Coordinates of C-alpha atoms in Angstrom, one line a residue:
M40 CA -5.6 -15.4 21.3
T41 CA -7.0 -16.6 18.0
T42 CA -8.8 -19.9 17.4
E43 CA -6.0 -21.0 15.1
T44 CA -3.4 -20.6 17.9
L45 CA -5.6 -22.7 20.3
R46 CA -6.1 -25.4 17.6
T47 CA -2.3 -25.6 17.0
I48 CA -1.6 -26.1 20.7
V49 CA -4.4 -28.5 21.3
D50 CA -3.6 -30.7 18.3
N51 CA 0.1 -31.0 19.4
L52 CA -0.9 -31.8 23.0
N53 CA -3.3 -34.5 21.8
A54 CA -0.6 -36.1 19.7
P55 CA 2.2 -38.3 21.1
P56 CA 4.0 -38.2 23.4
F57 CA 1.5 -36.1 25.5
K58 CA -1.9 -37.6 24.5
K59 CA -3.8 -35.1 26.7
N60 CA -7.1 -35.7 24.8
L61 CA -8.1 -32.1 25.2
T62 CA -10.6 -29.9 23.4
L63 CA -10.4 -26.2 22.7
I64 CA -12.9 -25.4 25.5
T65 CA -11.2 -27.6 28.1
F66 CA -7.8 -26.3 27.3
D67 CA -8.9 -22.7 27.4
S68 CA -10.6 -23.2 30.8
M69 CA -7.5 -24.7 32.5
T70 CA -6.1 -23.1 35.6
T71 CA -2.8 -21.3 35.8
D72 CA -1.1 -24.3 37.6
K73 CA -2.1 -26.7 34.9
L74 CA -0.9 -24.3 32.2
L75 CA 2.5 -24.0 34.0
Q76 CA 2.7 -27.8 34.3
I77 CA 1.9 -28.3 30.6
T78 CA 4.5 -25.6 29.7
S79 CA 7.1 -27.3 31.9
D80 CA 6.4 -30.7 30.3
V81 CA 6.7 -29.3 26.8
L82 CA 10.0 -27.6 27.5
C83 CA 11.3 -30.7 29.2
W84 CA 10.3 -32.8 26.2
I85 CA 12.2 -30.3 23.9
Q86 CA 15.3 -30.5 26.1
G87 CA 15.1 -34.3 26.4
V88 CA 15.0 -34.3 30.3
P89 CA 12.5 -36.1 32.6
D90 CA 9.3 -34.2 33.5
I91 CA 9.4 -32.1 36.6
D92 CA 6.4 -31.7 38.9
I93 CA 6.0 -28.0 39.6
R94 CA 4.4 -28.8 43.0
S95 CA 7.9 -29.9 44.2
E96 CA 9.4 -26.4 43.4
T97 CA 8.8 -23.0 44.6
P98 CA 7.2 -20.5 42.1
D99 CA 10.5 -18.6 41.8
E100 CA 12.4 -21.8 41.0
T101 CA 9.8 -22.8 38.4
A102 CA 9.8 -19.3 36.8
M103 CA 13.7 -19.2 36.7
R104 CA 13.8 -22.7 35.2
L105 CA 11.3 -21.8 32.5
L106 CA 12.9 -18.5 31.7
N107 CA 16.3 -20.2 31.5
S108 CA 15.0 -22.8 29.1
L109 CA 13.4 -20.1 26.9
R110 CA 16.8 -18.2 27.0
I111 CA 18.6 -21.4 25.8
L112 CA 15.9 -21.9 23.1
K113 CA 16.3 -18.1 22.2
Y114 CA 12.6 -17.3 22.5
P115 CA 12.0 -13.7 21.3
P116 CA 10.7 -11.7 24.3
P117 CA 9.0 -8.4 24.0
K118 CA 11.3 -5.5 23.2
D119 CA 9.9 -2.9 25.6
I120 CA 11.3 -3.0 29.1
D121 CA 7.8 -2.6 30.7
Q122 CA 6.4 -5.3 28.5
I123 CA 9.3 -7.6 29.4
Q124 CA 8.6 -7.2 33.1
K125 CA 4.9 -7.8 32.5
W126 CA 5.7 -10.9 30.4
R127 CA 8.0 -12.3 33.1
L128 CA 5.3 -11.8 35.7
G129 CA 2.8 -13.5 33.4
I130 CA 5.2 -16.5 33.1
L131 CA 5.5 -16.6 36.9
E132 CA 1.7 -16.5 37.4
G133 CA 0.9 -18.8 34.4
E134 CA -1.3 -16.2 32.5
K135 CA -2.7 -17.2 29.2
M136 CA -1.5 -14.2 27.3
A137 CA 2.1 -15.2 28.2
I138 CA 1.8 -19.0 28.0
Y139 CA -0.1 -19.4 24.7
P140 CA 2.5 -17.6 22.5
V141 CA 5.3 -19.7 24.1
L142 CA 3.5 -23.0 23.4
E143 CA 2.6 -22.0 19.9
W144 CA 6.2 -20.9 19.1
T145 CA 7.5 -24.1 20.6
F146 CA 5.2 -26.4 18.6
K147 CA 5.9 -24.6 15.3
N148 CA 9.7 -25.0 15.7
V149 CA 10.1 -28.4 17.3
D150 CA 12.9 -29.7 15.1
R151 CA 14.9 -26.5 15.1
L152 CA 14.6 -26.2 18.9
K153 CA 15.7 -29.8 19.5
E154 CA 18.7 -29.2 17.4
R155 CA 19.4 -26.0 19.4
V156 CA 19.2 -27.9 22.6
Y157 CA 21.5 -30.6 21.3
L158 CA 24.1 -27.9 20.3
A159 CA 23.6 -26.1 23.6
N160 CA 24.7 -29.2 25.5
Y161 CA 28.1 -29.0 23.9
L162 CA 28.6 -25.3 23.1
T163 CA 27.4 -23.6 26.3
R164 CA 30.4 -21.7 27.8
I165 CA 31.0 -21.9 31.5
E166 CA 32.1 -18.7 33.2
V167 CA 35.1 -19.2 35.4
P168 CA 35.4 -16.8 38.4
V169 CA 38.4 -14.5 38.3
E170 CA 39.9 -15.8 41.6
D171 CA 39.9 -19.4 40.2
Q172 CA 41.6 -18.5 36.9
S173 CA 45.0 -20.2 37.4
P174 CA 47.2 -20.9 34.4
E175 CA 46.1 -24.5 34.3
V176 CA 42.4 -23.5 34.4
V177 CA 42.9 -21.0 31.6
R178 CA 44.7 -23.6 29.5
L179 CA 41.8 -26.0 30.0
V180 CA 39.2 -23.4 29.2
N181 CA 41.1 -22.6 26.0
Q182 CA 41.2 -26.2 25.1
V183 CA 37.4 -26.5 25.7
Y184 CA 36.9 -23.5 23.5
E185 CA 39.0 -25.1 20.8
K186 CA 37.0 -28.3 21.0
M187 CA 33.8 -26.3 20.8
E188 CA 35.1 -24.7 17.5
E189 CA 36.0 -28.2 16.2
F190 CA 32.6 -29.4 17.2
K191 CA 31.0 -26.5 15.3
A192 CA 33.0 -27.3 12.2
I193 CA 32.2 -31.0 12.4
H194 CA 28.5 -30.3 12.9
S195 CA 28.5 -28.0 9.9
R196 CA 30.1 -30.7 7.8
I197 CA 27.5 -33.2 9.0
I198 CA 24.7 -30.9 8.1
E199 CA 26.2 -30.4 4.7
S200 CA 26.6 -34.1 4.2
R201 CA 23.0 -34.7 5.3
T202 CA 21.9 -32.1 2.8
D203 CA 24.0 -33.7 0.1
F204 CA 22.7 -37.1 1.1
A205 CA 19.1 -35.9 0.8
A206 CA 19.9 -34.3 -2.6
A207 CA 21.6 -37.6 -3.6
E208 CA 18.5 -39.5 -2.5
D209 CA 16.3 -37.2 -4.5
I210 CA 18.6 -37.7 -7.6
R211 CA 18.5 -41.4 -7.1
A212 CA 14.7 -41.4 -6.9
D213 CA 14.6 -39.3 -10.0
L214 CA 16.9 -41.7 -11.8
K215 CA 14.9 -44.6 -10.8
A216 CA 11.7 -42.9 -12.0
M217 CA 13.4 -42.0 -15.3
E218 CA 14.6 -45.6 -15.7
E219 CA 11.1 -46.9 -15.2
E220 CA 9.8 -44.3 -17.6
K221 CA 12.5 -45.4 -20.1
E222 CA 11.4 -49.0 -19.8
Q223 CA 7.8 -48.1 -20.4
L224 CA 8.8 -46.0 -23.4
T225 CA 10.9 -48.9 -24.7
R226 CA 8.0 -51.3 -24.5
K227 CA 5.7 -48.8 -26.2
I228 CA 8.3 -48.4 -29.0
E229 CA 8.5 -52.1 -29.4
R230 CA 4.8 -52.5 -29.6
S231 CA 4.6 -49.7 -32.1
R232 CA 7.3 -51.3 -34.2
R233 CA 5.5 -54.6 -34.3
K234 CA 2.3 -52.9 -35.3
V235 CA 3.9 -51.0 -38.3
A236 CA 6.5 -53.7 -39.3
N237 CA 4.3 -54.9 -42.2
R238 CA 3.6 -51.4 -43.6
T239 CA 5.5 -50.5 -46.8
D240 CA 5.1 -46.7 -46.4
L241 CA 6.5 -46.5 -42.9
N242 CA 9.3 -44.2 -43.8
R243 CA 6.9 -41.7 -45.4
Y244 CA 4.7 -41.7 -42.3
L245 CA 7.8 -41.2 -40.1
T246 CA 8.9 -38.3 -42.2
L247 CA 5.4 -36.8 -42.0
A248 CA 5.3 -37.3 -38.2
A249 CA 8.7 -35.6 -37.9
Q250 CA 7.4 -32.7 -40.1
L251 CA 4.2 -32.6 -38.0
R252 CA 6.3 -32.4 -34.8
Q253 CA 8.4 -29.6 -36.2
E254 CA 5.4 -27.7 -37.3
T255 CA 3.7 -28.2 -34.0
E256 CA 6.8 -26.9 -32.1
H257 CA 7.0 -24.0 -34.6
N258 CA 3.3 -23.3 -34.0
Q259 CA 3.8 -23.3 -30.2
E260 CA 6.8 -21.0 -30.6
L261 CA 4.8 -18.7 -32.7
Q262 CA 1.9 -18.8 -30.2
H263 CA 4.4 -18.0 -27.4
Q264 CA 5.9 -15.1 -29.4
R265 CA 2.3 -13.9 -30.2
Q266 CA 1.5 -13.9 -26.5
E267 CA 4.7 -12.1 -25.7
Q268 CA 3.9 -9.5 -28.4
R269 CA 0.4 -9.1 -27.0
N270 CA 1.7 -8.6 -23.5
A271 CA 4.3 -6.1 -24.7
L272 CA 1.5 -4.3 -26.6
V273 CA -0.6 -4.2 -23.5
R274 CA 2.3 -2.9 -21.4
I275 CA 3.1 -0.3 -24.0
E276 CA -0.6 0.9 -24.1
Q277 CA -0.6 1.0 -20.3
R278 CA 2.6 3.0 -20.3
I279 CA 1.1 5.4 -22.9
Q280 CA -2.0 5.8 -20.8
R281 CA 0.1 6.4 -17.7
L282 CA 2.3 8.9 -19.5
T283 CA -0.8 10.6 -20.9
R284 CA -2.2 11.0 -17.4
M285 CA 1.2 12.2 -16.1
L286 CA 1.3 14.7 -19.0
A287 CA -2.3 15.9 -18.2
D288 CA -1.3 16.3 -14.5
L289 CA 1.8 18.2 -15.4
K290 CA -0.3 20.5 -17.7
R291 CA -2.7 21.1 -14.9
E292 CA 0.1 21.8 -12.5
K293 CA 1.6 24.1 -15.1
D294 CA -1.7 26.0 -15.5
N295 CA -2.1 26.2 -11.8
I296 CA 1.5 27.1 -11.0
D297 CA 2.1 30.1 -8.8
P298 CA 5.6 31.6 -9.4
E299 CA 5.4 33.7 -6.2
K300 CA 4.9 30.6 -4.1
Y301 CA 7.8 28.8 -5.7
L302 CA 10.0 31.8 -5.5
A303 CA 9.2 32.2 -1.8
R304 CA 10.0 28.5 -1.2
L305 CA 13.2 28.9 -3.1
Q306 CA 14.1 32.0 -1.1
K307 CA 13.5 30.1 2.2
E308 CA 15.7 27.2 1.0
I309 CA 18.4 29.5 -0.1
E310 CA 18.4 31.2 3.3
T311 CA 18.5 27.9 5.0
N312 CA 21.4 26.6 2.9
T313 CA 23.2 29.9 3.4
Y314 CA 22.9 29.7 7.1
V315 CA 24.0 26.0 7.1
L316 CA 27.0 26.9 4.9
N317 CA 28.2 30.2 6.4
E318 CA 27.4 29.6 10.1
K319 CA 26.7 26.0 11.1
L320 CA 29.3 24.2 8.9
L321 CA 32.0 26.8 9.8
N322 CA 31.3 26.4 13.5
E323 CA 31.5 22.6 13.1
I324 CA 34.7 22.9 11.1
E325 CA 36.2 25.1 13.9
V326 CA 35.1 22.6 16.5
V327 CA 36.6 19.7 14.5
K328 CA 39.9 21.6 14.1
K329 CA 40.1 22.3 17.8
N330 CA 39.4 18.6 18.5
I331 CA 42.2 17.7 16.1
E332 CA 44.5 20.1 17.8
G333 CA 43.7 18.7 21.2
V334 CA 44.2 15.1 19.9
N335 CA 47.5 16.1 18.4
K336 CA 48.6 17.7 21.6
I337 CA 47.6 14.6 23.5
L338 CA 49.5 12.4 21.0
N339 CA 52.6 14.6 21.3
M340 CA 52.6 14.6 25.0
R341 CA 54.9 12.4 27.0
S342 CA 53.6 9.5 28.9
V343 CA 51.4 10.4 31.9
N344 CA 52.1 9.1 35.3
Q345 CA 50.1 9.3 38.5
A346 CA 51.8 12.6 39.6
D347 CA 50.8 14.2 36.3
V348 CA 47.2 13.0 36.8
G349 CA 47.2 14.6 40.3
N350 CA 48.6 17.9 38.9
L351 CA 45.9 17.9 36.2
K352 CA 43.1 17.3 38.8
Q353 CA 44.5 20.1 40.9
K354 CA 44.6 22.5 37.9
V355 CA 41.0 21.5 37.0
E356 CA 39.9 22.2 40.6
N357 CA 41.6 25.6 40.5
L358 CA 40.1 26.5 37.2
N359 CA 36.6 25.5 38.4
R360 CA 37.1 27.6 41.5
E361 CA 38.2 30.6 39.4
I362 CA 35.2 30.1 37.1
M363 CA 32.8 30.1 40.0
E364 CA 34.4 33.3 41.4
I365 CA 34.2 35.0 38.0
T366 CA 30.6 33.9 37.6
M367 CA 29.7 35.3 41.1
Q368 CA 31.4 38.6 40.4
R369 CA 29.5 38.8 37.0
D370 CA 26.2 38.1 38.7
K371 CA 26.9 40.8 41.4
K372 CA 27.9 43.2 38.7
D373 CA 24.7 42.5 36.7
E374 CA 22.6 42.9 39.9
A375 CA 24.3 46.2 40.6
S376 CA 24.0 47.6 37.1
E377 CA 20.5 46.3 36.5
D378 CA 21.2 45.4 32.9
K379 CA 17.9 45.3 31.0
L380 CA 19.3 43.5 28.0
T381 CA 20.2 40.3 29.8
I382 CA 16.8 38.7 29.1
Y383 CA 17.1 39.6 25.4
R384 CA 20.6 38.1 25.3
H385 CA 19.3 34.9 26.8
Q386 CA 16.5 34.9 24.2
C387 CA 18.9 35.5 21.4
T388 CA 21.1 32.6 22.7
N389 CA 18.1 30.3 22.9
V390 CA 17.1 31.3 19.3
Q391 CA 20.6 30.6 18.0
R392 CA 20.6 27.3 19.8
K393 CA 17.1 26.3 18.3
K394 CA 18.3 27.5 14.9
A395 CA 21.4 25.3 15.1
N396 CA 19.3 22.3 16.2
I397 CA 16.8 22.8 13.4
A398 CA 19.6 23.1 10.9
E399 CA 21.1 19.9 12.2
Q400 CA 17.7 18.1 12.0
L401 CA 17.4 19.4 8.4
Q402 CA 20.7 17.9 7.5
T403 CA 19.8 14.6 9.1
T404 CA 16.5 14.6 7.4
R405 CA 18.0 15.3 4.0
H406 CA 20.6 12.6 4.5
D407 CA 17.8 10.1 5.4
L408 CA 15.8 11.2 2.4
D409 CA 18.7 10.6 0.1
E410 CA 19.3 7.2 1.6
T411 CA 15.6 6.3 1.3
E412 CA 15.4 7.4 -2.3
T413 CA 18.6 5.4 -3.1
Q414 CA 17.1 2.3 -1.4
L415 CA 13.8 2.9 -3.2
A416 CA 15.5 3.1 -6.6
I417 CA 17.5 -0.1 -5.8
K418 CA 14.3 -1.9 -4.7
K419 CA 12.5 -0.8 -7.9
R420 CA 15.3 -1.9 -10.1
E421 CA 15.5 -5.3 -8.4
L422 CA 11.7 -5.8 -8.6
G423 CA 11.8 -4.7 -12.2
E424 CA 14.5 -7.3 -13.0
K425 CA 12.5 -10.0 -11.2
T426 CA 9.1 -9.1 -12.7
G427 CA 10.4 -7.9 -16.1
K428 CA 8.4 -4.7 -15.9
E429 CA 9.8 -1.2 -16.4
E430 CA 7.6 0.5 -13.9
L431 CA 6.0 -0.9 -10.7
I432 CA 2.9 0.2 -8.9
T433 CA 3.2 0.7 -5.2
S434 CA 0.4 -0.1 -2.7
V435 CA -0.5 3.6 -2.4
Q436 CA -0.7 4.0 -6.1
F437 CA -2.8 0.8 -6.4
K438 CA -5.1 2.1 -3.6
N439 CA -5.5 5.5 -5.4
Y440 CA -6.2 3.6 -8.6
V441 CA -8.8 1.5 -6.9
N442 CA -10.4 4.7 -5.4
K443 CA -10.5 6.3 -8.8
L444 CA -11.9 3.2 -10.4
R445 CA -14.6 3.1 -7.7
N446 CA -15.4 6.7 -8.3
K447 CA -15.6 6.2 -12.0
T448 CA -17.8 3.1 -11.4
N449 CA -20.2 5.2 -9.3
V450 CA -20.2 8.0 -12.0
Y451 CA -20.9 5.3 -14.6
K452 CA -23.8 3.8 -12.6
R453 CA -25.2 7.3 -12.0
K454 CA -25.0 8.3 -15.6
K455 CA -26.3 4.9 -16.7
A456 CA -29.3 5.5 -14.4
E457 CA -29.8 9.0 -15.9
M458 CA -29.7 7.4 -19.4
E459 CA -32.3 4.8 -18.4
D460 CA -34.5 7.6 -17.0
M461 CA -34.1 9.6 -20.3
K462 CA -34.8 6.5 -22.4
T463 CA -37.9 5.9 -20.3
E464 CA -39.0 9.5 -20.6
I465 CA -38.4 9.4 -24.4
T466 CA -40.5 6.2 -24.6
I467 CA -43.3 7.8 -22.6
L468 CA -43.3 11.0 -24.7
T469 CA -43.2 9.0 -27.9
R470 CA -46.2 6.9 -26.7
T471 CA -48.0 10.1 -25.6
E472 CA -47.4 11.7 -29.1
D473 CA -48.8 8.5 -30.8
I474 CA -51.9 8.5 -28.5
L475 CA -52.5 12.3 -29.2
E476 CA -52.1 11.8 -32.9
S477 CA -54.5 8.9 -32.9
Q478 CA -57.0 10.9 -30.8
W479 CA -56.7 13.9 -33.2
K480 CA -57.3 11.6 -36.2
E481 CA -60.5 10.2 -34.5
L482 CA -61.7 13.8 -33.6
K483 CA -60.9 15.0 -37.1
E484 CA -62.9 12.1 -38.6
S485 CA -65.9 12.7 -36.3
I486 CA -65.9 16.4 -37.2
I487 CA -65.7 15.7 -40.9
S488 CA -68.5 13.1 -40.6
E489 CA -70.7 15.7 -39.0
G490 CA -70.2 18.0 -42.0
R491 CA -68.0 20.6 -40.3
G492 CA -64.7 21.9 -41.5
V493 CA -61.3 21.3 -39.8
I494 CA -58.6 24.0 -39.6
E495 CA -55.2 22.3 -39.2
D496 CA -53.0 25.4 -39.9
P497 CA -53.7 28.5 -37.8
T498 CA -52.4 30.8 -40.6
F499 CA -55.7 30.0 -42.5
S500 CA -57.9 30.9 -39.6
Q501 CA -58.2 34.6 -40.6
K502 CA -61.7 35.7 -41.5
K503 CA -62.5 37.3 -44.8
R504 CA -63.0 41.0 -44.9
P505 CA -66.8 41.8 -44.5
T506 CA -68.5 43.5 -47.4
T507 CA -69.5 47.2 -46.8
S508 CA -73.0 48.6 -47.5
A509 CA -74.6 52.0 -47.6
I510 CA -74.9 54.0 -44.4
S511 CA -78.3 53.4 -42.9
V512 CA -78.0 56.0 -40.1
T513 CA -77.8 59.8 -40.7
D514 CA -78.2 61.1 -37.1
A515 CA -74.8 62.7 -36.0
S516 CA -75.3 61.7 -32.3
K517 CA -75.9 58.1 -33.2
L518 CA -72.9 58.2 -35.6
K519 CA -70.7 59.5 -32.8
A520 CA -72.0 56.8 -30.4
M521 CA -71.3 54.2 -33.1
V522 CA -67.8 55.6 -33.7
K523 CA -67.1 55.7 -29.9
E524 CA -68.4 52.1 -29.6
L525 CA -66.2 51.0 -32.6
N526 CA -63.2 52.8 -31.0
D527 CA -63.9 51.0 -27.7
Q528 CA -64.2 47.7 -29.5
L529 CA -61.0 48.5 -31.4
N530 CA -59.2 49.3 -28.2
V531 CA -60.4 46.0 -26.7
K532 CA -59.3 44.1 -29.8
Q533 CA -55.9 45.9 -29.7
S534 CA -55.5 44.9 -26.1
E535 CA -56.5 41.4 -26.9
V536 CA -54.0 41.4 -29.8
H537 CA -51.3 42.7 -27.5
Q538 CA -52.1 40.0 -24.9
L539 CA -52.2 37.3 -27.6
K540 CA -48.9 38.6 -29.0
G541 CA -47.3 38.4 -25.5
E542 CA -48.7 34.9 -25.1
V543 CA -47.2 34.0 -28.5
E544 CA -43.9 35.5 -27.5
D545 CA -43.9 33.6 -24.2
F546 CA -44.9 30.4 -26.0
S547 CA -42.1 31.0 -28.5
R548 CA -39.6 31.6 -25.7
I549 CA -40.8 28.5 -23.8
H550 CA -40.6 26.5 -27.0
K551 CA -37.1 27.8 -27.8
K552 CA -36.0 27.0 -24.2
A553 CA -37.5 23.5 -24.4
Y554 CA -35.8 22.9 -27.7
E555 CA -32.5 24.1 -26.3
E556 CA -32.9 21.8 -23.3
F557 CA -33.9 18.9 -25.6
S558 CA -30.7 19.6 -27.7
A559 CA -28.6 19.8 -24.6
N560 CA -30.0 16.6 -23.2
E561 CA -29.5 14.9 -26.6
N562 CA -25.9 16.1 -26.7
Q563 CA -25.4 15.0 -23.1
F564 CA -26.9 11.6 -24.0
K565 CA -24.5 11.2 -26.9
N566 CA -21.5 12.3 -24.8
M567 CA -22.5 9.9 -22.0
E568 CA -22.8 7.1 -24.5
R569 CA -19.3 8.0 -25.9
E570 CA -17.9 8.2 -22.3
L571 CA -19.4 4.9 -21.3
Q572 CA -18.0 3.2 -24.4
Q573 CA -14.5 4.7 -23.6
E574 CA -14.8 3.6 -20.0
K575 CA -15.9 0.1 -21.1
E576 CA -12.9 -0.1 -23.4
A577 CA -10.5 1.2 -20.6
T578 CA -12.0 -1.4 -18.1
Q579 CA -11.5 -4.2 -20.7
N580 CA -7.8 -3.0 -21.1
V581 CA -7.3 -3.0 -17.3
N582 CA -8.8 -6.5 -17.0
L583 CA -6.5 -7.7 -19.8
S584 CA -3.5 -6.2 -18.1

């Protein structure tokens, strides 16, 4: 039981006429006997009878009295049979799970229950045993029933008159308030007239006030129309967005459609409908025709007496006996012939029976589906008329929308974090570039101050061609050694050139790849900014709707 239930019960028990002076803890810690006594006191108070001490009754008498009182008050018991038995046992034993709901329901419907008890005193019918139903008793019972109907009619008129009286009282109170307001307005008008009695331009001011009032009302009407137009524009934009999403979904379905799957489904549906039309419905029609023929035969028969009933029973017994004999003869024949197809016949019969059951379930399901769709369309139309909207969002659609919005929010947060990281990295790289440029300027200035040259462009780092001179060596062996040495140096230089060329190519490739990554990140950054702006505008539109 919830705390709210306990608080409702305790508050009503502490109020007159009980005045128990209980708390939530003391009430929840009561024994079963005290709970039963409190329940009995509450029901006696509702019925307007003196309190009964449950110690003077047996447990069965107490339980029967409480259950009878709840039946008169029309307390809704559990619907399941097992739960009903458990609930009755809980009432008998005074368990909290059975007593607390009864007390809460009673205290929440005091006025209605008292009226029901009042009506039950005059409208409860008394069952007369069959052996005591003499003509005089039957006449008196009919008179009592007639008086009950008259009492119902009179009571209904009294309730209507009370309602009309309450409405008349409300109207009278409204008229009195309006008269008081009229007097106040009359006094204000008189005071205003005395204030402006000496003014010569009163009529002009009155005319201006009337014009101001008209313009104010016209302005309010224009504001109202403007708000309606805004709401209509928002609804139209929402509808456009919804139709755009639907169109996109339909395009995706069209792109992903599989004709073979739909053809297979259509083939299965055609086969099912063919079976229902050609086999099941025909069999049902034949059965209905036979039933009609049987009913017609019964209607055309003469009146049946006891002798005819005896003859029919004798015929039924004879037919049952013949059926049993024929069945035994067939079984003996099957045992003698050892028919191996019997099991397959049984399986075929079972398959046909299952097929018929499934077809019947399919028909029932289709009928239920049509009824559900019709009710859904009616509910949507009624809600549309009440709310003034063309299309309504169901709870499932709203949940899906919330999930999509949550996913988009997570994507937005992730992309925003990536953008922040990119911005931070760009800031760091820009600062690093500035620092390197300042250091290069300082290094350049220090080199220039030392009197050395600075090469900024590598294309100008090539050395000038050395000047040639006359050959100073004439020995052939030395010349060969020099040529060999020069060739070795040339090979070394060529290998270094190839290595440097490879390094330059690798550097160019890395530079190209880094530039492509930078371009891609820049495009991604721009796209993310554009998407964030669109999502921000969509979120603002959703909030406005």
